[in-house]
PDB file of C-alpha atoms and ligand atoms in Angstrom:
ATOM      1  CA  MET A   1      41.502-142.519  10.470  1.00 72.00           C
ATOM      2  CA  ALA A   2      37.698-142.343  10.033  1.00 76.00           C
ATOM      3  CA  TYR A   3      36.082-143.410   6.759  1.00 84.00           C
ATOM      4  CA  ALA A   4      35.661-139.956   5.213  1.00 91.00           C
ATOM      5  CA  PRO A   5      32.489-140.352   3.085  1.00 91.00           C
ATOM      6  CA  PHE A   6      30.270-140.565   6.181  1.00 95.00           C
ATOM      7  CA  ASN A   7      31.409-137.106   7.254  1.00 96.00           C
ATOM      8  CA  LEU A   8      28.553-134.760   6.281  1.00 98.00           C
ATOM      9  CA  SER A   9      30.364-131.498   7.089  1.00 98.00           C
ATOM     10  CA  GLY A  10      29.549-128.882   4.460  1.00 97.00           C
ATOM     11  CA  LYS A  11      26.356-130.647   3.401  1.00 98.00           C
ATOM     12  CA  VAL A  12      22.783-129.498   4.053  1.00 98.00           C
ATOM     13  CA  ALA A  13      19.987-132.010   4.691  1.00 99.00           C
ATOM     14  CA  LEU A  14      16.298-131.062   4.636  1.00 99.00           C
ATOM     15  CA  VAL A  15      13.823-133.323   6.449  1.00 99.00           C
ATOM     16  CA  THR A  16      10.055-132.840   6.141  1.00 99.00           C
ATOM     17  CA  GLY A  17       8.292-133.935   9.306  1.00 98.00           C
ATOM     18  CA  GLY A  18      11.655-133.441  11.000  1.00 98.00           C
ATOM     19  CA  ASN A  19      10.319-132.137  14.304  1.00 98.00           C
ATOM     20  CA  ARG A  20       9.564-135.556  15.877  1.00 98.00           C
ATOM     21  CA  GLY A  21       9.447-139.288  15.234  1.00 98.00           C
ATOM     22  CA  ILE A  22      11.431-140.884  12.430  1.00 99.00           C
ATOM     23  CA  GLY A  23      12.226-137.506  10.829  1.00 99.00           C
ATOM     24  CA  LEU A  24      13.844-136.168  13.996  1.00 98.00           C
ATOM     25  CA  GLY A  25      15.723-139.453  14.449  1.00 98.00           C
ATOM     26  CA  MET A  26      17.227-139.028  10.980  1.00 99.00           C
ATOM     27  CA  ALA A  27      17.916-135.309  11.448  1.00 99.00           C
ATOM     28  CA  LYS A  28      19.753-135.867  14.746  1.00 98.00           C
ATOM     29  CA  ALA A  29      22.050-138.503  13.256  1.00 98.00           C
ATOM     30  CA  MET A  30      22.863-136.346  10.224  1.00 98.00           C
ATOM     31  CA  ALA A  31      23.603-133.384  12.504  1.00 98.00           C
ATOM     32  CA  GLN A  32      25.909-135.585  14.579  1.00 98.00           C
ATOM     33  CA  ALA A  33      27.682-136.545  11.334  1.00 98.00           C
ATOM     34  CA  GLY A  34      28.212-132.817  10.670  1.00 98.00           C
ATOM     35  CA  ALA A  35      25.370-131.819   8.320  1.00 98.00           C
ATOM     36  CA  ASP A  36      23.536-128.529   8.604  1.00 98.00           C
ATOM     37  CA  ILE A  37      19.836-129.265   8.944  1.00 99.00           C
ATOM     38  CA  VAL A  38      16.540-127.836   7.707  1.00 99.00           C
ATOM     39  CA  ILE A  39      13.363-129.252   9.206  1.00 98.00           C
ATOM     40  CA  TRP A  40       9.791-128.689   8.074  1.00 98.00           C
ATOM     41  CA  GLY A  41       6.671-129.288  10.123  1.00 98.00           C
ATOM     42  CA  SER A  42       3.241-127.732  10.315  1.00 98.00           C
ATOM     43  CA  ASN A  43       3.355-127.121  14.091  1.00 98.00           C
ATOM     44  CA  PRO A  44       5.539-124.103  15.109  1.00 98.00           C
ATOM     45  CA  GLU A  45       5.937-125.204  18.758  1.00 98.00           C
ATOM     46  CA  ARG A  46       7.199-128.651  17.785  1.00 98.00           C
ATOM     47  CA  ASN A  47       9.491-127.045  15.213  1.00 98.00           C
ATOM     48  CA  LEU A  48      11.000-124.768  17.847  1.00 98.00           C
ATOM     49  CA  ALA A  49      11.609-127.633  20.291  1.00 98.00           C
ATOM     50  CA  ALA A  50      13.309-129.733  17.589  1.00 98.00           C
ATOM     51  CA  GLU A  51      15.336-126.730  16.394  1.00 98.00           C
ATOM     52  CA  GLN A  52      16.732-126.342  19.923  1.00 98.00           C
ATOM     53  CA  THR A  53      17.559-130.067  20.165  1.00 98.00           C
ATOM     54  CA  LEU A  54      19.379-130.016  16.832  1.00 98.00           C
ATOM     55  CA  THR A  55      21.175-126.711  17.418  1.00 98.00           C
ATOM     56  CA  ALA A  56      22.632-128.202  20.621  1.00 98.00           C
ATOM     57  CA  LEU A  57      24.449-130.699  18.382  1.00 98.00           C
ATOM     58  CA  GLY A  58      26.609-127.871  17.043  1.00 98.00           C
ATOM     59  CA  VAL A  59      25.396-127.408  13.471  1.00 98.00           C
ATOM     60  CA  ARG A  60      23.415-124.702  11.658  1.00 98.00           C
ATOM     61  CA  VAL A  61      19.687-125.409  11.876  1.00 98.00           C
ATOM     62  CA  LYS A  62      16.685-123.815  10.193  1.00 98.00           C
ATOM     63  CA  ALA A  63      13.153-124.822  11.192  1.00 98.00           C
ATOM     64  CA  GLN A  64      10.350-123.780   8.864  1.00 98.00           C
ATOM     65  CA  THR A  65       6.598-123.952   9.282  1.00 98.00           C
ATOM     66  CA  VAL A  66       5.599-125.585   6.020  1.00 98.00           C
ATOM     67  CA  ASP A  67       2.443-127.598   5.365  1.00 98.00           C
ATOM     68  CA  VAL A  68       3.661-130.013   2.704  1.00 98.00           C
ATOM     69  CA  SER A  69       0.152-130.404   1.267  1.00 98.00           C
ATOM     70  CA  ASP A  70       0.220-126.723   0.272  1.00 98.00           C
ATOM     71  CA  GLU A  71       2.005-126.222  -3.049  1.00 98.00           C
ATOM     72  CA  ALA A  72       2.818-122.534  -2.491  1.00 98.00           C
ATOM     73  CA  GLN A  73       4.216-123.170   0.997  1.00 98.00           C
ATOM     74  CA  VAL A  74       6.489-125.925  -0.324  1.00 99.00           C
ATOM     75  CA  ARG A  75       7.745-123.767  -3.204  1.00 98.00           C
ATOM     76  CA  GLU A  76       8.449-120.814  -0.918  1.00 98.00           C
ATOM     77  CA  GLY A  77       9.862-123.078   1.791  1.00 98.00           C
ATOM     78  CA  MET A  78      12.422-124.596  -0.560  1.00 98.00           C
ATOM     79  CA  GLU A  79      13.436-121.186  -1.933  1.00 98.00           C
ATOM     80  CA  GLU A  80      13.862-119.883   1.613  1.00 98.00           C
ATOM     81  CA  ALA A  81      15.871-122.941   2.686  1.00 98.00           C
ATOM     82  CA  VAL A  82      18.267-122.642  -0.257  1.00 98.00           C
ATOM     83  CA  ALA A  83      18.653-118.893   0.291  1.00 98.00           C
ATOM     84  CA  ALA A  84      19.354-119.297   4.015  1.00 98.00           C
ATOM     85  CA  MET A  85      21.638-122.345   3.861  1.00 98.00           C
ATOM     86  CA  GLY A  86      23.288-121.690   0.485  1.00 98.00           C
ATOM     87  CA  ARG A  87      22.325-125.097  -0.927  1.00 98.00           C
ATOM     88  CA  VAL A  88      20.433-128.272  -0.153  1.00 98.00           C
ATOM     89  CA  ASP A  89      22.221-131.596  -0.753  1.00 98.00           C
ATOM     90  CA  SER A  90      19.654-134.108   0.448  1.00 98.00           C
ATOM     91  CA  VAL A  91      15.896-133.989   0.914  1.00 99.00           C
ATOM     92  CA  PHE A  92      13.951-136.512   2.980  1.00 99.00           C
ATOM     93  CA  ALA A  93      10.238-136.434   2.076  1.00 99.00           C
ATOM     94  CA  ASN A  94       9.185-137.978   5.364  1.00 98.00           C
ATOM     95  CA  ALA A  95       6.141-135.999   6.571  1.00 98.00           C
ATOM     96  CA  GLY A  96       3.086-138.202   6.703  1.00 98.00           C
ATOM     97  CA  ILE A  97      -0.181-138.904   8.452  1.00 98.00           C
ATOM     98  CA  GLY A  98      -1.706-142.277   9.220  1.00 95.00           C
ATOM     99  CA  TYR A  99      -5.496-142.182   9.115  1.00 90.00           C
ATOM    100  CA  GLY A 100      -7.137-145.585   8.866  1.00 87.00           C
ATOM    101  CA  SER A 101     -10.790-146.526   9.101  1.00 94.00           C
ATOM    102  CA  PRO A 102     -12.869-149.251  10.847  1.00 95.00           C
ATOM    103  CA  SER A 103     -13.294-150.868   7.425  1.00 97.00           C
ATOM    104  CA  PHE A 104     -12.674-150.023   3.769  1.00 98.00           C
ATOM    105  CA  VAL A 105     -16.378-149.549   3.081  1.00 98.00           C
ATOM    106  CA  ASP A 106     -16.537-147.067   5.949  1.00 97.00           C
ATOM    107  CA  MET A 107     -13.536-145.085   4.753  1.00 97.00           C
ATOM    108  CA  SER A 108     -14.820-141.604   4.025  1.00 97.00           C
ATOM    109  CA  THR A 109     -13.825-139.675   0.945  1.00 97.00           C
ATOM    110  CA  GLU A 110     -12.735-136.921   3.331  1.00 97.00           C
ATOM    111  CA  VAL A 111     -10.183-139.217   4.999  1.00 96.00           C
ATOM    112  CA  TYR A 112      -9.033-140.481   1.602  1.00 97.00           C
ATOM    113  CA  ARG A 113      -8.432-136.918   0.328  1.00 98.00           C
ATOM    114  CA  LYS A 114      -6.724-135.856   3.563  1.00 98.00           C
ATOM    115  CA  VAL A 115      -4.271-138.759   3.484  1.00 98.00           C
ATOM    116  CA  LEU A 116      -3.524-138.210  -0.199  1.00 98.00           C
ATOM    117  CA  ALA A 117      -3.011-134.477   0.351  1.00 98.00           C
ATOM    118  CA  VAL A 118      -0.205-134.942   2.895  1.00 98.00           C
ATOM    119  CA  ASN A 119       1.319-138.304   1.966  1.00 98.00           C
ATOM    120  CA  LEU A 120       1.190-138.028  -1.817  1.00 98.00           C
ATOM    121  CA  ASP A 121       0.708-134.373  -2.848  1.00 98.00           C
ATOM    122  CA  GLY A 122       3.203-133.475  -0.119  1.00 99.00           C
ATOM    123  CA  VAL A 123       5.871-135.841  -1.435  1.00 99.00           C
ATOM    124  CA  PHE A 124       5.219-134.729  -5.030  1.00 99.00           C
ATOM    125  CA  PHE A 125       5.559-131.009  -4.183  1.00 99.00           C
ATOM    126  CA  THR A 126       8.627-131.617  -1.999  1.00 99.00           C
ATOM    127  CA  LEU A 127      10.511-133.799  -4.492  1.00 98.00           C
ATOM    128  CA  ARG A 128       9.631-131.504  -7.413  1.00 98.00           C
ATOM    129  CA  GLU A 129      11.023-128.418  -5.655  1.00 98.00           C
ATOM    130  CA  ALA A 130      14.078-130.381  -4.511  1.00 98.00           C
ATOM    131  CA  CYS A 131      14.728-131.482  -8.101  1.00 98.00           C
ATOM    132  CA  ARG A 132      14.229-127.935  -9.375  1.00 98.00           C
ATOM    133  CA  HIS A 133      17.034-126.766  -7.064  1.00 98.00           C
ATOM    134  CA  MET A 134      19.330-129.732  -7.767  1.00 98.00           C
ATOM    135  CA  VAL A 135      18.930-129.523 -11.565  1.00 98.00           C
ATOM    136  CA  GLU A 136      19.634-125.775 -11.523  1.00 98.00           C
ATOM    137  CA  ARG A 137      22.672-126.367  -9.332  1.00 98.00           C
ATOM    138  CA  ALA A 138      23.925-129.140 -11.650  1.00 98.00           C
ATOM    139  CA  LYS A 139      23.489-126.936 -14.716  1.00 98.00           C
ATOM    140  CA  ALA A 140      25.580-124.297 -12.959  1.00 98.00           C
ATOM    141  CA  GLY A 141      28.386-126.862 -12.649  1.00 98.00           C
ATOM    142  CA  ASP A 142      27.688-128.292  -9.190  1.00 98.00           C
ATOM    143  CA  PRO A 143      25.921-131.648  -9.686  1.00 98.00           C
ATOM    144  CA  GLY A 144      24.747-134.050  -6.997  1.00 98.00           C
ATOM    145  CA  GLY A 145      22.020-134.653  -4.481  1.00 98.00           C
ATOM    146  CA  SER A 146      20.137-137.352  -2.645  1.00 98.00           C
ATOM    147  CA  LEU A 147      16.350-137.654  -2.504  1.00 99.00           C
ATOM    148  CA  VAL A 148      14.572-139.961  -0.110  1.00 99.00           C
ATOM    149  CA  GLY A 149      10.886-140.810   0.090  1.00 99.00           C
ATOM    150  CA  VAL A 150       9.692-142.377   3.323  1.00 98.00           C
ATOM    151  CA  ALA A 151       7.128-144.989   2.283  1.00 98.00           C
ATOM    152  CA  SER A 152       6.005-147.924   4.453  1.00 98.00           C
ATOM    153  CA  LEU A 153       5.674-151.686   4.517  1.00 98.00           C
ATOM    154  CA  ALA A 154       2.024-150.824   3.814  1.00 98.00           C
ATOM    155  CA  ALA A 155       3.173-150.211   0.222  1.00 98.00           C
ATOM    156  CA  ILE A 156       4.132-153.846  -0.318  1.00 97.00           C
ATOM    157  CA  GLU A 157       2.023-155.780   2.185  1.00 96.00           C
ATOM    158  CA  GLY A 158      -1.743-155.807   2.596  1.00 95.00           C
ATOM    159  CA  ALA A 159      -2.552-153.077   5.116  1.00 95.00           C
ATOM    160  CA  ALA A 160      -6.165-153.804   6.062  1.00 95.00           C
ATOM    161  CA  ARG A 161      -8.323-150.769   6.861  1.00 96.00           C
ATOM    162  CA  ASN A 162      -5.558-148.513   5.505  1.00 97.00           C
ATOM    163  CA  GLU A 163      -6.268-148.518   1.776  1.00 97.00           C
ATOM    164  CA  ALA A 164      -5.731-144.789   1.262  1.00 98.00           C
ATOM    165  CA  TYR A 165      -2.512-144.773   3.293  1.00 98.00           C
ATOM    166  CA  ALA A 166      -1.202-147.893   1.521  1.00 98.00           C
ATOM    167  CA  ALA A 167      -1.951-146.368  -1.887  1.00 98.00           C
ATOM    168  CA  THR A 168       0.056-143.233  -1.064  1.00 98.00           C
ATOM    169  CA  LYS A 169       3.025-145.299   0.071  1.00 98.00           C
ATOM    170  CA  GLY A 170       3.009-147.446  -3.067  1.00 98.00           C
ATOM    171  CA  ALA A 171       2.920-144.231  -5.049  1.00 98.00           C
ATOM    172  CA  VAL A 172       5.949-142.877  -3.180  1.00 98.00           C
ATOM    173  CA  ILE A 173       7.995-145.885  -4.292  1.00 98.00           C
ATOM    174  CA  SER A 174       6.897-145.461  -7.921  1.00 98.00           C
ATOM    175  CA  MET A 175       7.568-141.720  -7.899  1.00 98.00           C
ATOM    176  CA  ILE A 176      11.022-142.227  -6.392  1.00 98.00           C
ATOM    177  CA  LYS A 177      11.957-144.701  -9.146  1.00 98.00           C
ATOM    178  CA  SER A 178      10.881-142.256 -11.869  1.00 98.00           C
ATOM    179  CA  VAL A 179      12.759-139.411 -10.229  1.00 98.00           C
ATOM    180  CA  ALA A 180      15.848-141.610  -9.874  1.00 98.00           C
ATOM    181  CA  VAL A 181      16.015-142.477 -13.576  1.00 98.00           C
ATOM    182  CA  GLU A 182      15.296-138.949 -14.797  1.00 98.00           C
ATOM    183  CA  HIS A 183      17.811-137.201 -12.537  1.00 98.00           C
ATOM    184  CA  ALA A 184      20.788-139.566 -12.578  1.00 98.00           C
ATOM    185  CA  ARG A 185      22.323-137.387 -15.305  1.00 98.00           C
ATOM    186  CA  TYR A 186      22.501-134.533 -12.775  1.00 98.00           C
ATOM    187  CA  GLY A 187      24.252-136.706 -10.219  1.00 98.00           C
ATOM    188  CA  VAL A 188      21.024-136.913  -8.210  1.00 98.00           C
ATOM    189  CA  ARG A 189      19.986-140.253  -6.732  1.00 98.00           C
ATOM    190  CA  ALA A 190      16.650-141.202  -5.178  1.00 99.00           C
ATOM    191  CA  ASN A 191      15.655-144.042  -2.849  1.00 99.00           C
ATOM    192  CA  ALA A 192      12.685-145.044  -0.721  1.00 99.00           C
ATOM    193  CA  ILE A 193      12.804-146.136   2.915  1.00 99.00           C
ATOM    194  CA  LEU A 194      10.129-148.573   4.135  1.00 98.00           C
ATOM    195  CA  PRO A 195       9.817-148.567   7.926  1.00 98.00           C
ATOM    196  CA  GLY A 196       8.149-151.425   9.787  1.00 98.00           C
ATOM    197  CA  TRP A 197       6.539-150.920  13.221  1.00 98.00           C
ATOM    198  CA  ILE A 198       8.189-147.871  14.773  1.00 98.00           C
ATOM    199  CA  ALA A 199       7.363-146.363  18.163  1.00 98.00           C
ATOM    200  CA  THR A 200       6.335-142.779  17.362  1.00 98.00           C
ATOM    201  CA  ASP A 201       3.250-140.620  17.909  1.00 98.00           C
ATOM    202  CA  MET A 202       1.767-142.147  14.745  1.00 97.00           C
ATOM    203  CA  THR A 203       1.618-145.604  16.320  1.00 97.00           C
ATOM    204  CA  ALA A 204       0.627-144.471  19.849  1.00 96.00           C
ATOM    205  CA  GLY A 205      -2.684-146.362  19.590  1.00 94.00           C
ATOM    206  CA  ALA A 206      -1.014-149.636  18.628  1.00 94.00           C
ATOM    207  CA  GLN A 207       1.656-149.200  21.304  1.00 95.00           C
ATOM    208  CA  GLY A 208      -1.061-149.068  23.952  1.00 93.00           C
ATOM    209  CA  ASN A 209      -3.015-152.002  22.519  1.00 94.00           C
ATOM    210  CA  ALA A 210      -2.666-155.323  24.406  1.00 95.00           C
ATOM    211  CA  ALA A 211      -3.690-157.479  21.412  1.00 94.00           C
ATOM    212  CA  PHE A 212      -1.084-155.755  19.274  1.00 92.00           C
ATOM    213  CA  ALA A 213       1.604-156.348  21.901  1.00 92.00           C
ATOM    214  CA  GLU A 214       0.614-160.009  22.087  1.00 94.00           C
ATOM    215  CA  LYS A 215       0.121-160.779  18.393  1.00 93.00           C
ATOM    216  CA  VAL A 216       2.251-158.435  16.311  1.00 93.00           C
ATOM    217  CA  ILE A 217       5.417-157.459  18.160  1.00 95.00           C
ATOM    218  CA  PRO A 218       6.364-161.115  18.900  1.00 95.00           C
ATOM    219  CA  ARG A 219       6.329-161.604  15.100  1.00 96.00           C
ATOM    220  CA  VAL A 220       9.090-159.008  14.709  1.00 98.00           C
ATOM    221  CA  PRO A 221      12.298-161.111  14.647  1.00 97.00           C
ATOM    222  CA  ALA A 222      14.128-158.324  16.509  1.00 97.00           C
ATOM    223  CA  ARG A 223      11.432-158.734  19.249  1.00 95.00           C
ATOM    224  CA  ARG A 224      10.907-155.027  19.803  1.00 97.00           C
ATOM    225  CA  TRP A 225       9.417-151.876  18.354  1.00 98.00           C
ATOM    226  CA  GLY A 226      11.696-149.907  16.054  1.00 98.00           C
ATOM    227  CA  GLU A 227      12.837-146.521  17.373  1.00 98.00           C
ATOM    228  CA  PRO A 228      13.393-143.231  15.484  1.00 98.00           C
ATOM    229  CA  GLU A 229      17.128-143.659  16.166  1.00 98.00           C
ATOM    230  CA  ASP A 230      17.088-146.872  14.106  1.00 98.00           C
ATOM    231  CA  PHE A 231      16.823-144.635  11.005  1.00 98.00           C
ATOM    232  CA  GLY A 232      19.889-142.535  11.759  1.00 98.00           C
ATOM    233  CA  GLY A 233      22.467-144.775  10.093  1.00 98.00           C
ATOM    234  CA  MET A 234      20.481-145.085   6.871  1.00 98.00           C
ATOM    235  CA  ALA A 235      19.904-141.335   6.747  1.00 98.00           C
ATOM    236  CA  VAL A 236      23.620-140.593   7.173  1.00 98.00           C
ATOM    237  CA  TYR A 237      24.478-143.150   4.494  1.00 98.00           C
ATOM    238  CA  LEU A 238      21.952-141.816   1.983  1.00 98.00           C
ATOM    239  CA  ALA A 239      22.978-138.184   2.618  1.00 98.00           C
ATOM    240  CA  SER A 240      26.642-139.071   2.231  1.00 98.00           C
ATOM    241  CA  ASP A 241      29.001-139.618  -0.690  1.00 96.00           C
ATOM    242  CA  ALA A 242      29.177-143.279   0.392  1.00 97.00           C
ATOM    243  CA  SER A 243      25.854-143.815  -1.436  1.00 98.00           C
ATOM    244  CA  SER A 244      26.783-141.967  -4.633  1.00 97.00           C
ATOM    245  CA  TYR A 245      26.116-145.048  -6.843  1.00 98.00           C
ATOM    246  CA  HIS A 246      23.006-146.154  -4.926  1.00 98.00           C
ATOM    247  CA  SER A 247      19.752-145.157  -6.585  1.00 98.00           C
ATOM    248  CA  GLY A 248      16.201-146.296  -7.266  1.00 98.00           C
ATOM    249  CA  THR A 249      15.952-148.830  -4.450  1.00 98.00           C
ATOM    250  CA  THR A 250      13.555-149.586  -1.611  1.00 98.00           C
ATOM    251  CA  LEU A 251      15.256-149.984   1.757  1.00 98.00           C
ATOM    252  CA  VAL A 252      13.262-151.904   4.355  1.00 98.00           C
ATOM    253  CA  ILE A 253      14.001-151.133   8.031  1.00 98.00           C
ATOM    254  CA  ASP A 254      11.686-153.361  10.042  1.00 98.00           C
ATOM    255  CA  GLY A 255      13.680-155.633  12.383  1.00 98.00           C
ATOM    256  CA  GLY A 256      13.039-158.480   9.938  1.00 98.00           C
ATOM    257  CA  TYR A 257       9.225-158.305  10.194  1.00 98.00           C
ATOM    258  CA  SER A 258       8.473-158.540   6.475  1.00 97.00           C
ATOM    259  CA  ILE A 259      10.576-161.648   5.824  1.00 96.00           C
ATOM    260  CA  PHE A 260       9.449-163.691   8.840  1.00 94.00           C
TER     261      PHE A 260
HETATM  262  P1  LIG B 301       4.900-138.883  13.513  1.00 50.45           P
HETATM  263  O1  LIG B 301       3.421-138.785  13.611  1.00 50.45           O
HETATM  264  O2  LIG B 301       5.706-139.141  14.730  1.00 50.45           O
HETATM  265  O3  LIG B 301       5.485-137.563  12.818  1.00 50.45           O
HETATM  266  C1  LIG B 301       4.914-137.073  11.655  1.00 50.45           C
HETATM  267  C2  LIG B 301       5.731-135.893  11.196  1.00 50.45           C
HETATM  268  O4  LIG B 301       5.144-135.387   9.985  1.00 50.45           O
HETATM  269  C3  LIG B 301       5.707-134.757  12.199  1.00 50.45           C
HETATM  270  O5  LIG B 301       6.970-134.150  12.228  1.00 50.45           O
HETATM  271  C4  LIG B 301       4.666-133.807  11.649  1.00 50.45           C
HETATM  272  O6  LIG B 301       4.934-132.479  12.027  1.00 50.45           O
HETATM  273  C5  LIG B 301       4.872-133.998  10.144  1.00 50.45           C
HETATM  274  N1  LIG B 301       3.693-133.640   9.371  1.00 50.45           N
HETATM  275  C6  LIG B 301       2.469-134.214   9.390  1.00 50.45           C
HETATM  276  N2  LIG B 301       1.644-133.576   8.545  1.00 50.45           N
HETATM  277  C7  LIG B 301       2.368-132.572   7.971  1.00 50.45           C
HETATM  278  C8  LIG B 301       2.079-131.570   7.027  1.00 50.45           C
HETATM  279  N3  LIG B 301       0.876-131.453   6.460  1.00 50.45           N
HETATM  280  N4  LIG B 301       3.076-130.715   6.670  1.00 50.45           N
HETATM  281  C9  LIG B 301       4.301-130.827   7.225  1.00 50.45           C
HETATM  282  N5  LIG B 301       4.640-131.744   8.127  1.00 50.45           N
HETATM  283  C10 LIG B 301       3.680-132.616   8.498  1.00 50.45           C
HETATM  284  O7  LIG B 301       5.159-140.002  12.396  1.00 50.45           O
HETATM  285  P2  LIG B 301       6.381-140.986  12.121  1.00 50.45           P
HETATM  286  O8  LIG B 301       7.656-140.377  12.510  1.00 50.45           O
HETATM  287  O9  LIG B 301       5.999-142.304  12.650  1.00 50.45           O
HETATM  288  O10 LIG B 301       6.265-141.102  10.530  1.00 50.45           O
HETATM  289  C11 LIG B 301       7.206-140.522   9.639  1.00 50.45           C
HETATM  290  C12 LIG B 301       6.999-141.163   8.279  1.00 50.45           C
HETATM  291  O11 LIG B 301       7.225-142.563   8.384  1.00 50.45           O
HETATM  292  C13 LIG B 301       5.570-141.010   7.741  1.00 50.45           C
HETATM  293  O12 LIG B 301       5.603-140.768   6.350  1.00 50.45           O
HETATM  294  C14 LIG B 301       4.944-142.361   8.020  1.00 50.45           C
HETATM  295  O13 LIG B 301       3.885-142.664   7.129  1.00 50.45           O
HETATM  296  C15 LIG B 301       6.135-143.279   7.844  1.00 50.45           C
HETATM  297  N6  LIG B 301       5.992-144.568   8.514  1.00 50.45           N
HETATM  298  C16 LIG B 301       5.877-144.664   9.882  1.00 50.45           C
HETATM  299  C17 LIG B 301       5.752-145.905  10.477  1.00 50.45           C
HETATM  300  C18 LIG B 301       5.645-146.089  11.959  1.00 50.45           C
HETATM  301  O14 LIG B 301       5.467-147.246  12.407  1.00 50.45           O
HETATM  302  N7  LIG B 301       5.756-145.042  12.786  1.00 50.45           N
HETATM  303  C19 LIG B 301       5.702-147.136   9.671  1.00 50.45           C
HETATM  304  C20 LIG B 301       5.833-146.914   8.245  1.00 50.45           C
HETATM  305  C21 LIG B 301       5.969-145.681   7.709  1.00 50.45           C
HETATM  306  P3  LIG B 301       3.752-131.498  12.534  1.00 50.45           P
HETATM  307  O15 LIG B 301       3.068-132.190  13.643  1.00 50.45           O
HETATM  308  O16 LIG B 301       4.442-130.233  12.924  1.00 50.45           O
HETATM  309  O17 LIG B 301       2.890-131.283  11.333  1.00 50.45           O
END
């Protein structure tokens, strides 16, 4: 007999940035474990393609065009998701962008604001609307929920030429801890995931860079790039009742890179 808590049937998981990369990797695994899925992305064509991929896994899927840096879109998006799916049990604030700069002194204020708008404002708006729904649901007698912020190793290691990005990721960890403490009374838990080097569109430049292949990837003890699928197991666990006493932590998924 299968270990029942990993069965996500009857649960709804919402993944921002769920139309590709790490977000889609997590969404696919949760769908395969039985969860109905909501994905948000800003690009309608990518949303449609991912919606078709996920629907083929046999669960209910809703794809929404939501720019997470836009407060009104996030508020309306969450209301629409809850109305369409009946409830939302877990929310993965995963959408992010990765602008760096040739050097810190050359980092423009425009880049700084752009990165903060998506990676920090976006997580704030998303988690706040998720909490609004989960608190209301708990007060109506149906407590519970799992919130996940996708941060980065950049939050805890020195990410040269990525000061704005690193600052947003450190902030995600801090916000998640605050949310975790405040919402435990509603049965809601919150954790941060810190990916290492993962082969997605975000790292396309590094994947094609010979120096990176020679100097960085050999320092990953697992001796390979991470893949979006490497986040499936953690997503299923965090969305499931198996993690009901697990809150406020930072979960590193990096093939051992940060401890080598
Ligand atoms: P990708 O570039 O592959 O995907 C980014 C996702 O975010 C897309 O689905 C994109 O959808 C969505 N997105 C971007 N901007 C917005 C926006 N304004 N509103 C809504 N959705 C948006 O990135 P990854 O999968 O690699 O990254 C996912 C998360 O993991 C990010 O937070 C990233 O910082 C983090 N991370 C990634 C690492 C890596 O090595 N890849 C390492 C450490 C952390 P659309 O195009 O439709 O907008």
